[in-house]
Amino acid sequence: MPAAPPATEQLNLRVSEGQTPSAPFESWGRYPTYGATVIPLHWQNDFSAIAPSLLNGALPVGMGRSYGDACLLKDGNLLVTTGMNRLITFDPETGLLTAEAGITLAQILDFAVPRGFFLPVSPGTKYVTLGGAIANDIHGKNHHMAGTFGCHVTQFELVRSDGTRKLCSPMENPDWYAATIGGLGLTGFISWATLRLKPIVSRLIDYEGIQFHGIDEFLALTDESKDVEYTVSWVDVTSTGKNFARGIFMQGDHSAKRDTLLPSPKPKLVFPFDAPGFALNRLSVSLFNAAFFHKQFSKHSVAVQDYEPFFYPLDKVLHWNRMYGKRGLLQFQYVIPWEHAKEGTVAILHEVAKSGLASFLAVLKAFGDVPSPGMMSFPKPGITLALDFPIKQDRTFPLVHRLADMVYEFGGRLYPAKDAAMTAMQYQAFYPQWQQFARYRDPLLTSSFWERVTGETSGI
Amino acid sequence: MTDRQNSTTPRKILVLGATSGIAEATCRIWAAQGASFFLVARNAEKLAAVAADLKTRGASFVDTAIADLDDTDKHPALLAHAINSLTGMDVAYLAHGILGDQTHAEQDFNTAAQIIHTNFMAPVSLVTWLANFCVQRRSGTIAVLSSVAGDRGRKSNYVYGSSKAGLSAFLDGLRNRVDREGVKVVTIKPGPVRTAMTAGMPKSEKFADVDAVAEAIVKAVAKGKDTVYVPFQWRGIMFVVRHIPERVFKKLNL
Ligand SMILES: Cc1cc2nc3c(=O)[nH]c(=O)nc-3n(C[C@H](O)[C@H](O)[C@H](O)COP(=O)(O)OP(=O)(O)OC[C@H]3O[C@@H](n4cnc5c(N)ncnc54)[C@H](O)[C@@H]3O)c2cc1C
């Protein structure tokens, strides 16, 4: 082994010798962008084999669909898992699927849907990996019924950089199970996991869309649709006055009518280039929002549609994030507990509207009270809102910091998977259990997010 | 499934180099169609992972053997065992090969010889046995991964390229010999394929998607095509590359 470089060098250069030079790796928000050494992993044992040579810090990453820096490690080693996408076993009786952690939800759907099974929880894109879904303990439109993704992960293998392997389940190593679900990739490398799929008889979704005006109407609709499996709302964050907090409440159930379960067609549209900065201004966003609102012509509409457009409307345009240009976007997602959910949401929507900083897609949903198994999981009962802001010098960050402070005052917290801006103080206030969690961290693994919000640095 | 599909869906497939990325992607498609496999590779753990994956995806039968295919002496016994285990063979798919270290090979004949042995000599041995088996039965398809790199030598990888050039020429001749005996020889020439290695790099979007490549291979094998470029655009590109005059070509940095 070569002699350790001087301490100053260690700080600046985490790249180990003999590896490919640093290449830019973008997360979905395209902000920030850091150089990193990208190391593809193809087999379950690759991590154990290379860990000893990665002296200066590493992070497993999946599809890089986190928005900010939770899937980045500046000048470090990014272990890309997407080559580890094999199935291991599937039991059609129980719906238990065991697969390598780099498999994507899209690949799982391609396998499962024709066999009459579906994901127990799905995010707004199917291009995320099983490992990434566990590490962020993602949530979907059925959170009020199904809880988070982690609720359906019955076991997984965690490989530590010292070569030890732990089988984790609610029964075995339950503390490691809890730390790793929502553990931001920091507790070890997930090599494979078992997920409980749920049976369906059709690809179709019985869909209903309802216009609402204001948070009261949103809450009333939420209440009425408690027994509908999937609910989510789109809200217009650009309008004020009588249109303030208008939106569309969307709900659906898997169709019970036996129907075709054919595989999905491949996506075709690709957003081909970086949009110039001027394409995304207040006017275009308002126009987009108005068009979206009025696409829902009547106050109420009913349809039967394929699960693809229902769950993944944005996946039809691969790389739609390029719409925001090279500077990228900031995402911001909070949850505020019921106690202050309404006043908090109204206050935040006012602040956003007043700022005039556009947001294309604002997604509003009520989280239910199914507890997450994860120690650091983001969801809790209350209202969640996800917003995105194009990055504009001097304006976006102050607004986002202001909003984060408001979220804290209302007793809520922010979602690390969608963050590139919260301060260390804010994070530590949102997740006071972070120090307890930090004891489970693998000494080799760290992320730019973790270093930013804790001040801890990496490396062994 | 219609009868026509049935008749072109391979049932019994022998895969040599089953842990290669392209082979794996191809076999997943065949597995979903219910094929039977005999898989050969060097690494036991990787081979077991591939076998479990194919089985889960719907393969009706999967058997495996660990072997170093460089060892040509062992080929006859290995192939006999495989064909026995499959109780016949519709398709033999040769996917093993190494890129090798060109810079090293330029200085050291042994490195060059190793690349040529793995990519040319070993396939010649395998294909010779397999072709004779198929000719006896008057049926079967032998599908072999060659490379666009064999179409013209370039300074950046001419050792690998020449091993593939030799392989492509050998297959041309073999096809000429066995076609009239009811045996198909399919030469597959892939261009650069996107893998996890290029994940996150903007330019990797220009590389071919391994699943698309696999689909093209499955089609070519089903139709018993002669030589296919995957993706097909490489046929045009290599046509141009082959026709650049040597006095220009030798000055290029390729
Ligand atoms: C359009 C869009 C819609 C979205 N909708 C939702 C939504 O509705 N709900 C929601 O919750 N999220 C949503 N997200 C966020 C996304 O689901 C999460 O960020 C998800 O974790 C991304 O998975 P990934 O495979 O891309 O992982 P990455 O972003 O690459 O990594 C995420 C985390 O997982 C860790 N990780 C990855 N693989 C492993 C492994 N094998 N072992 C250990 N750790 C690992 C990484 O270190 C990192 O901390 C959305 C994102 C987009 C782009």
Coordinates of N, CA and C in Angstrom, one line a residue, chain A residues 68-213:
Chain A
G68 N -30.7 16.9 -4.8 CA -29.6 17.7 -4.4 C -28.3 17.0 -4.3
D69 N -27.7 17.0 -3.1 CA -26.3 16.5 -2.9 C -26.3 15.2 -2.0
A70 N -27.5 14.6 -1.8 CA -27.6 13.4 -1.0 C -27.0 12.2 -1.8
C71 N -26.9 12.3 -3.2 CA -26.3 11.3 -4.0 C -25.0 11.8 -4.6
L72 N -24.3 12.8 -4.0 CA -23.1 13.3 -4.5 C -22.0 13.2 -3.4
L73 N -20.7 13.1 -3.9 CA -19.6 13.2 -3.0 C -18.5 13.9 -3.7
K74 N -18.3 15.2 -3.3 CA -17.4 16.0 -4.0 C -16.0 15.4 -3.9
D75 N -15.4 15.2 -5.1 CA -14.0 14.6 -5.2 C -13.9 13.2 -4.6
G76 N -15.0 12.6 -4.4 CA -14.9 11.2 -3.8 C -15.2 10.2 -4.8
N77 N -15.5 9.0 -4.3 CA -15.8 7.8 -5.1 C -17.3 7.5 -5.1
L78 N -17.9 7.6 -6.3 CA -19.3 7.3 -6.4 C -19.5 5.9 -6.9
L79 N -20.1 5.0 -6.1 CA -20.2 3.6 -6.5 C -21.6 3.4 -7.2
V80 N -21.6 3.4 -8.5 CA -22.8 3.3 -9.2 C -23.3 1.9 -9.3
T81 N -24.5 1.6 -8.8 CA -25.0 0.3 -8.6 C -25.8 -0.3 -9.7
T82 N -26.1 0.5 -10.8 CA -27.1 0.1 -11.7 C -26.8 -1.2 -12.5
G83 N -25.5 -1.5 -12.5 CA -25.1 -2.8 -13.1 C -25.5 -4.0 -12.3
M84 N -25.8 -3.8 -11.0 CA -26.3 -4.9 -10.1 C -27.8 -4.9 -10.2
N85 N -28.3 -5.5 -11.2 CA -29.8 -5.4 -11.4 C -30.4 -6.8 -11.6
R86 N -29.8 -7.8 -11.0 CA -30.4 -9.1 -11.2 C -31.5 -9.5 -10.2
L87 N -32.4 -10.3 -10.7 CA -33.4 -10.9 -9.8 C -32.7 -12.1 -9.1
I88 N -33.2 -12.4 -7.9 CA -32.7 -13.5 -7.1 C -33.7 -14.6 -6.9
T89 N -34.9 -14.2 -6.4 CA -36.0 -15.1 -6.4 C -37.3 -14.4 -6.4
F90 N -38.4 -15.0 -6.8 CA -39.7 -14.4 -6.8 C -40.7 -15.5 -6.4
D91 N -41.5 -15.3 -5.4 CA -42.5 -16.2 -5.0 C -43.9 -15.7 -5.4
P92 N -44.5 -16.3 -6.5 CA -45.8 -15.7 -6.9 C -47.0 -15.9 -5.9
E93 N -46.7 -16.8 -4.9 CA -47.7 -17.0 -3.9 C -47.8 -15.8 -2.9
T94 N -46.6 -15.4 -2.5 CA -46.5 -14.3 -1.5 C -46.2 -12.9 -2.1
G95 N -45.8 -12.9 -3.3 CA -45.4 -11.6 -4.0 C -44.0 -11.1 -3.5
L96 N -43.3 -12.0 -2.8 CA -41.9 -11.5 -2.3 C -40.9 -11.6 -3.4
L97 N -40.3 -10.5 -3.7 CA -39.3 -10.4 -4.8 C -37.9 -10.1 -4.1
T98 N -36.9 -10.9 -4.4 CA -35.6 -10.6 -3.9 C -34.7 -10.2 -5.1
A99 N -34.1 -9.1 -5.0 CA -33.3 -8.7 -6.2 C -32.1 -7.9 -5.7
E100 N -31.1 -7.7 -6.6 CA -29.9 -6.9 -6.3 C -30.4 -5.4 -6.2
A101 N -29.6 -4.7 -5.4 CA -30.1 -3.3 -5.0 C -30.1 -2.3 -6.2
G102 N -29.3 -2.6 -7.2 CA -29.3 -1.7 -8.3 C -30.4 -1.8 -9.3
I103 N -31.3 -2.7 -9.1 CA -32.4 -2.9 -10.1 C -33.3 -1.6 -10.0
T104 N -33.9 -1.2 -11.1 CA -34.7 0.0 -11.0 C -36.2 -0.4 -10.8
L105 N -37.0 0.5 -10.3 CA -38.4 0.2 -10.1 C -39.0 -0.1 -11.5
A106 N -38.5 0.6 -12.6 CA -39.0 0.3 -13.9 C -38.8 -1.1 -14.3
Q107 N -37.6 -1.7 -14.0 CA -37.3 -3.0 -14.3 C -38.1 -4.0 -13.5
I108 N -38.4 -3.6 -12.2 CA -39.3 -4.4 -11.4 C -40.7 -4.5 -12.0
L109 N -41.2 -3.3 -12.4 CA -42.5 -3.3 -13.0 C -42.6 -4.1 -14.3
D110 N -41.5 -4.0 -15.1 CA -41.5 -4.8 -16.4 C -41.6 -6.3 -16.1
F111 N -41.1 -6.7 -15.0 CA -41.1 -8.1 -14.6 C -42.5 -8.4 -13.9
A112 N -42.9 -7.5 -13.0 CA -44.0 -7.9 -12.1 C -45.4 -7.7 -12.8
V113 N -45.6 -6.6 -13.5 CA -46.9 -6.3 -14.0 C -47.5 -7.5 -14.9
P114 N -46.7 -8.0 -15.8 CA -47.3 -9.1 -16.6 C -47.6 -10.3 -15.7
R115 N -47.0 -10.4 -14.5 CA -47.3 -11.5 -13.6 C -48.4 -11.2 -12.6
G116 N -49.0 -10.0 -12.8 CA -50.1 -9.6 -11.9 C -49.6 -9.0 -10.6
F117 N -48.5 -8.4 -10.6 CA -48.0 -7.7 -9.3 C -47.6 -6.3 -9.6
F118 N -47.6 -5.5 -8.5 CA -47.3 -4.1 -8.6 C -46.4 -3.7 -7.4
L119 N -45.8 -2.5 -7.6 CA -45.0 -2.0 -6.5 C -45.9 -1.6 -5.3
P120 N -45.4 -1.9 -4.1 CA -46.3 -1.6 -2.9 C -46.3 -0.1 -2.7
V121 N -45.3 0.6 -3.1 CA -45.1 2.1 -3.0 C -44.3 2.6 -4.1
S122 N -44.8 3.6 -4.8 CA -44.0 4.1 -5.9 C -43.9 5.6 -5.9
P123 N -42.7 6.1 -6.2 CA -42.5 7.6 -6.2 C -43.0 8.1 -7.6
G124 N -42.8 9.4 -7.8 CA -43.2 10.0 -9.1 C -42.4 9.7 -10.3
T125 N -41.4 8.9 -10.2 CA -40.6 8.4 -11.3 C -40.3 7.0 -11.1
K126 N -40.3 6.2 -12.1 CA -39.9 4.8 -11.9 C -38.4 4.5 -12.1
Y127 N -37.7 5.6 -12.5 CA -36.3 5.5 -12.7 C -35.4 5.7 -11.4
V128 N -35.8 4.9 -10.4 CA -35.0 4.9 -9.2 C -34.6 3.5 -8.9
T129 N -33.6 3.3 -8.1 CA -33.2 1.9 -7.8 C -33.8 1.4 -6.5
L130 N -33.8 0.1 -6.3 CA -34.3 -0.5 -5.1 C -33.5 0.1 -3.9
G131 N -32.1 0.1 -4.0 CA -31.3 0.6 -3.0 C -31.5 2.1 -2.7
G132 N -31.7 2.9 -3.7 CA -32.0 4.3 -3.5 C -33.4 4.5 -2.8
A133 N -34.3 3.6 -3.2 CA -35.7 3.8 -2.6 C -35.6 3.4 -1.1
I134 N -34.8 2.5 -0.7 CA -34.6 2.1 0.7 C -33.9 3.2 1.4
A135 N -32.8 3.7 0.8 CA -31.9 4.7 1.5 C -32.6 6.0 1.8
N136 N -33.6 6.3 0.9 CA -34.4 7.6 1.2 C -35.7 7.2 1.8
D137 N -36.0 6.0 2.0 CA -37.3 5.5 2.4 C -38.4 6.4 1.8
I138 N -38.5 6.2 0.5 CA -39.4 7.0 -0.3 C -40.9 6.8 0.0
H139 N -41.7 7.7 -0.4 CA -43.1 7.6 -0.2 C -43.9 7.8 -1.5
G140 N -45.1 7.4 -1.6 CA -45.9 7.5 -2.8 C -47.3 8.1 -2.5
K141 N -48.1 8.0 -3.6 CA -49.4 8.5 -3.5 C -50.3 7.7 -2.5
N142 N -49.8 6.6 -2.1 CA -50.6 5.8 -1.2 C -50.1 5.8 0.3
H143 N -49.3 6.9 0.6 CA -48.7 6.9 1.9 C -49.8 6.8 3.0
H144 N -51.0 7.4 2.8 CA -52.0 7.3 3.8 C -52.5 5.9 4.1
M145 N -52.2 5.0 3.2 CA -52.6 3.6 3.4 C -51.5 2.7 3.7
A146 N -50.4 2.9 2.9 CA -49.3 1.9 2.8 C -48.1 2.3 3.6
G147 N -48.0 3.5 4.0 CA -46.8 4.0 4.6 C -45.7 4.2 3.6
T148 N -44.4 4.1 4.1 CA -43.3 4.3 3.2 C -42.9 3.0 2.5
F149 N -41.9 3.1 1.6 CA -41.3 2.0 0.9 C -40.8 1.0 1.9
G150 N -40.1 1.5 2.9 CA -39.4 0.7 3.9 C -40.4 -0.3 4.6
C151 N -41.7 0.1 4.7 CA -42.6 -0.7 5.3 C -42.8 -2.1 4.6
H152 N -42.4 -2.1 3.3 CA -42.6 -3.3 2.5 C -41.3 -4.1 2.2
V153 N -40.2 -3.6 2.8 CA -38.9 -4.3 2.6 C -38.8 -5.2 3.8
T154 N -38.9 -6.5 3.5 CA -38.9 -7.5 4.6 C -37.5 -7.8 5.1
Q155 N -36.5 -7.7 4.2 CA -35.1 -8.0 4.6 C -34.1 -7.5 3.6
F156 N -32.9 -7.2 4.0 CA -31.9 -6.9 3.0 C -30.5 -7.3 3.6
E157 N -29.5 -7.3 2.7 CA -28.2 -7.5 3.2 C -27.4 -6.2 3.2
L158 N -26.7 -5.9 4.3 CA -25.9 -4.7 4.5 C -24.5 -5.1 4.5
V159 N -23.7 -4.6 3.6 CA -22.3 -4.9 3.6 C -21.5 -3.7 4.1
R160 N -20.7 -3.9 5.1 CA -19.9 -2.8 5.7 C -18.5 -2.8 5.0
S161 N -17.9 -1.7 5.0 CA -16.6 -1.5 4.3 C -15.5 -2.4 4.9
D162 N -15.7 -2.9 6.1 CA -14.7 -3.8 6.7 C -15.0 -5.2 6.3
G163 N -15.9 -5.4 5.4 CA -16.2 -6.8 4.8 C -17.3 -7.5 5.6
T164 N -17.8 -7.0 6.7 CA -18.8 -7.8 7.4 C -20.2 -7.6 6.7
R165 N -21.0 -8.6 6.8 CA -22.3 -8.6 6.1 C -23.3 -8.9 7.2
K166 N -24.4 -8.1 7.1 CA -25.5 -8.2 8.1 C -26.8 -8.5 7.4
L167 N -27.5 -9.5 7.8 CA -28.8 -9.7 7.3 C -29.7 -8.9 8.2
C168 N -30.5 -7.9 7.6 CA -31.3 -7.0 8.4 C -32.8 -7.2 8.1
S169 N -33.5 -7.3 9.1 CA -35.0 -7.4 9.0 C -35.6 -6.9 10.3
P170 N -36.9 -6.8 10.4 CA -37.4 -6.4 11.7 C -37.0 -7.3 12.8
M171 N -36.6 -8.6 12.5 CA -36.3 -9.6 13.5 C -34.8 -9.6 13.7
E172 N -34.0 -9.6 12.6 CA -32.6 -9.8 12.7 C -31.9 -8.4 12.6
N173 N -31.0 -8.1 13.4 CA -30.3 -6.8 13.4 C -31.3 -5.7 13.2
P174 N -32.4 -5.6 14.1 CA -33.4 -4.6 13.8 C -32.9 -3.2 13.9
D175 N -31.9 -3.0 14.7 CA -31.4 -1.6 14.8 C -30.7 -1.2 13.5
W176 N -30.0 -2.1 12.8 CA -29.4 -1.8 11.5 C -30.5 -1.7 10.5
Y177 N -31.5 -2.5 10.6 CA -32.6 -2.4 9.7 C -33.2 -0.9 9.7
A178 N -33.4 -0.5 11.0 CA -34.0 0.8 11.2 C -33.1 2.0 10.7
A179 N -31.8 1.8 11.0 CA -30.9 2.8 10.6 C -30.7 2.9 9.1
T180 N -30.8 1.8 8.4 CA -30.5 1.8 7.0 C -31.7 2.2 6.1
I181 N -32.9 2.0 6.6 CA -34.1 2.5 5.9 C -34.2 4.0 6.2
G182 N -34.0 4.8 5.1 CA -33.9 6.2 5.3 C -32.5 6.6 5.7
G183 N -31.6 5.7 5.7 CA -30.2 6.0 6.2 C -29.3 6.6 5.2
L184 N -29.8 7.1 4.1 CA -29.1 8.0 3.1 C -27.8 7.4 2.6
G185 N -27.7 6.1 2.5 CA -26.6 5.4 2.0 C -25.3 5.4 2.9
L186 N -25.5 5.7 4.1 CA -24.3 6.0 5.0 C -24.0 4.8 5.9
T187 N -24.9 3.9 6.1 CA -24.8 2.8 7.1 C -24.0 1.6 6.5
G188 N -23.9 1.6 5.2 CA -23.2 0.4 4.6 C -23.8 0.3 3.2
F189 N -23.4 -0.7 2.5 CA -23.8 -1.0 1.1 C -24.9 -2.0 1.1
I190 N -26.1 -1.7 0.6 CA -27.1 -2.6 0.5 C -26.9 -3.5 -0.8
S191 N -26.6 -4.8 -0.6 CA -26.3 -5.5 -1.8 C -27.6 -6.1 -2.5
W192 N -28.5 -6.6 -1.6 CA -29.8 -7.1 -2.2 C -30.9 -6.8 -1.2
A193 N -32.1 -6.9 -1.6 CA -33.2 -6.7 -0.7 C -34.4 -7.5 -1.2
T194 N -35.3 -7.8 -0.2 CA -36.6 -8.4 -0.5 C -37.7 -7.4 -0.3
L195 N -38.6 -7.4 -1.3 CA -39.7 -6.4 -1.4 C -41.0 -7.2 -1.5
R196 N -42.0 -6.8 -0.8 CA -43.3 -7.4 -0.9 C -44.1 -6.7 -1.9
L197 N -44.3 -7.4 -3.1 CA -45.2 -6.8 -4.2 C -46.6 -7.0 -3.8
K198 N -47.5 -6.3 -4.5 CA -48.9 -6.5 -4.2 C -49.6 -6.9 -5.5
P199 N -50.6 -7.8 -5.3 CA -51.3 -8.3 -6.5 C -52.2 -7.3 -7.2
I200 N -52.2 -7.3 -8.5 CA -53.2 -6.5 -9.3 C -53.8 -7.4 -10.3
V201 N -54.9 -7.0 -10.9 CA -55.5 -7.8 -12.0 C -55.5 -7.0 -13.3
S202 N -55.1 -5.8 -13.2 CA -55.2 -4.9 -14.4 C -54.1 -3.9 -14.4
R203 N -53.6 -3.4 -15.6 CA -52.7 -2.3 -15.7 C -53.4 -1.0 -15.4
L204 N -54.7 -1.0 -15.4 CA -55.5 0.2 -15.4 C -55.7 0.8 -14.1
I205 N -55.9 2.1 -14.1 CA -56.3 2.8 -12.8 C -57.6 3.5 -13.1
D206 N -58.5 3.4 -12.1 CA -59.8 4.1 -12.2 C -59.4 5.5 -11.6
Y207 N -59.5 6.5 -12.4 CA -59.0 7.8 -12.1 C -60.1 8.8 -11.9
E208 N -59.9 9.7 -10.9 CA -60.9 10.8 -10.8 C -60.1 12.1 -10.5
G209 N -60.4 13.2 -11.2 CA -59.8 14.4 -10.9 C -60.8 15.5 -10.5
I210 N -60.5 16.2 -9.5 CA -61.5 17.2 -9.0 C -60.8 18.5 -8.7
Q211 N -61.3 19.6 -9.3 CA -60.8 20.9 -9.0 C -61.1 21.4 -7.6
F212 N -60.1 22.0 -7.0 CA -60.4 22.6 -5.7 C -59.9 24.1 -5.6
H213 N -60.4 24.9 -4.8 CA -60.0 26.2 -4.6 C -59.7 26.4 -3.1

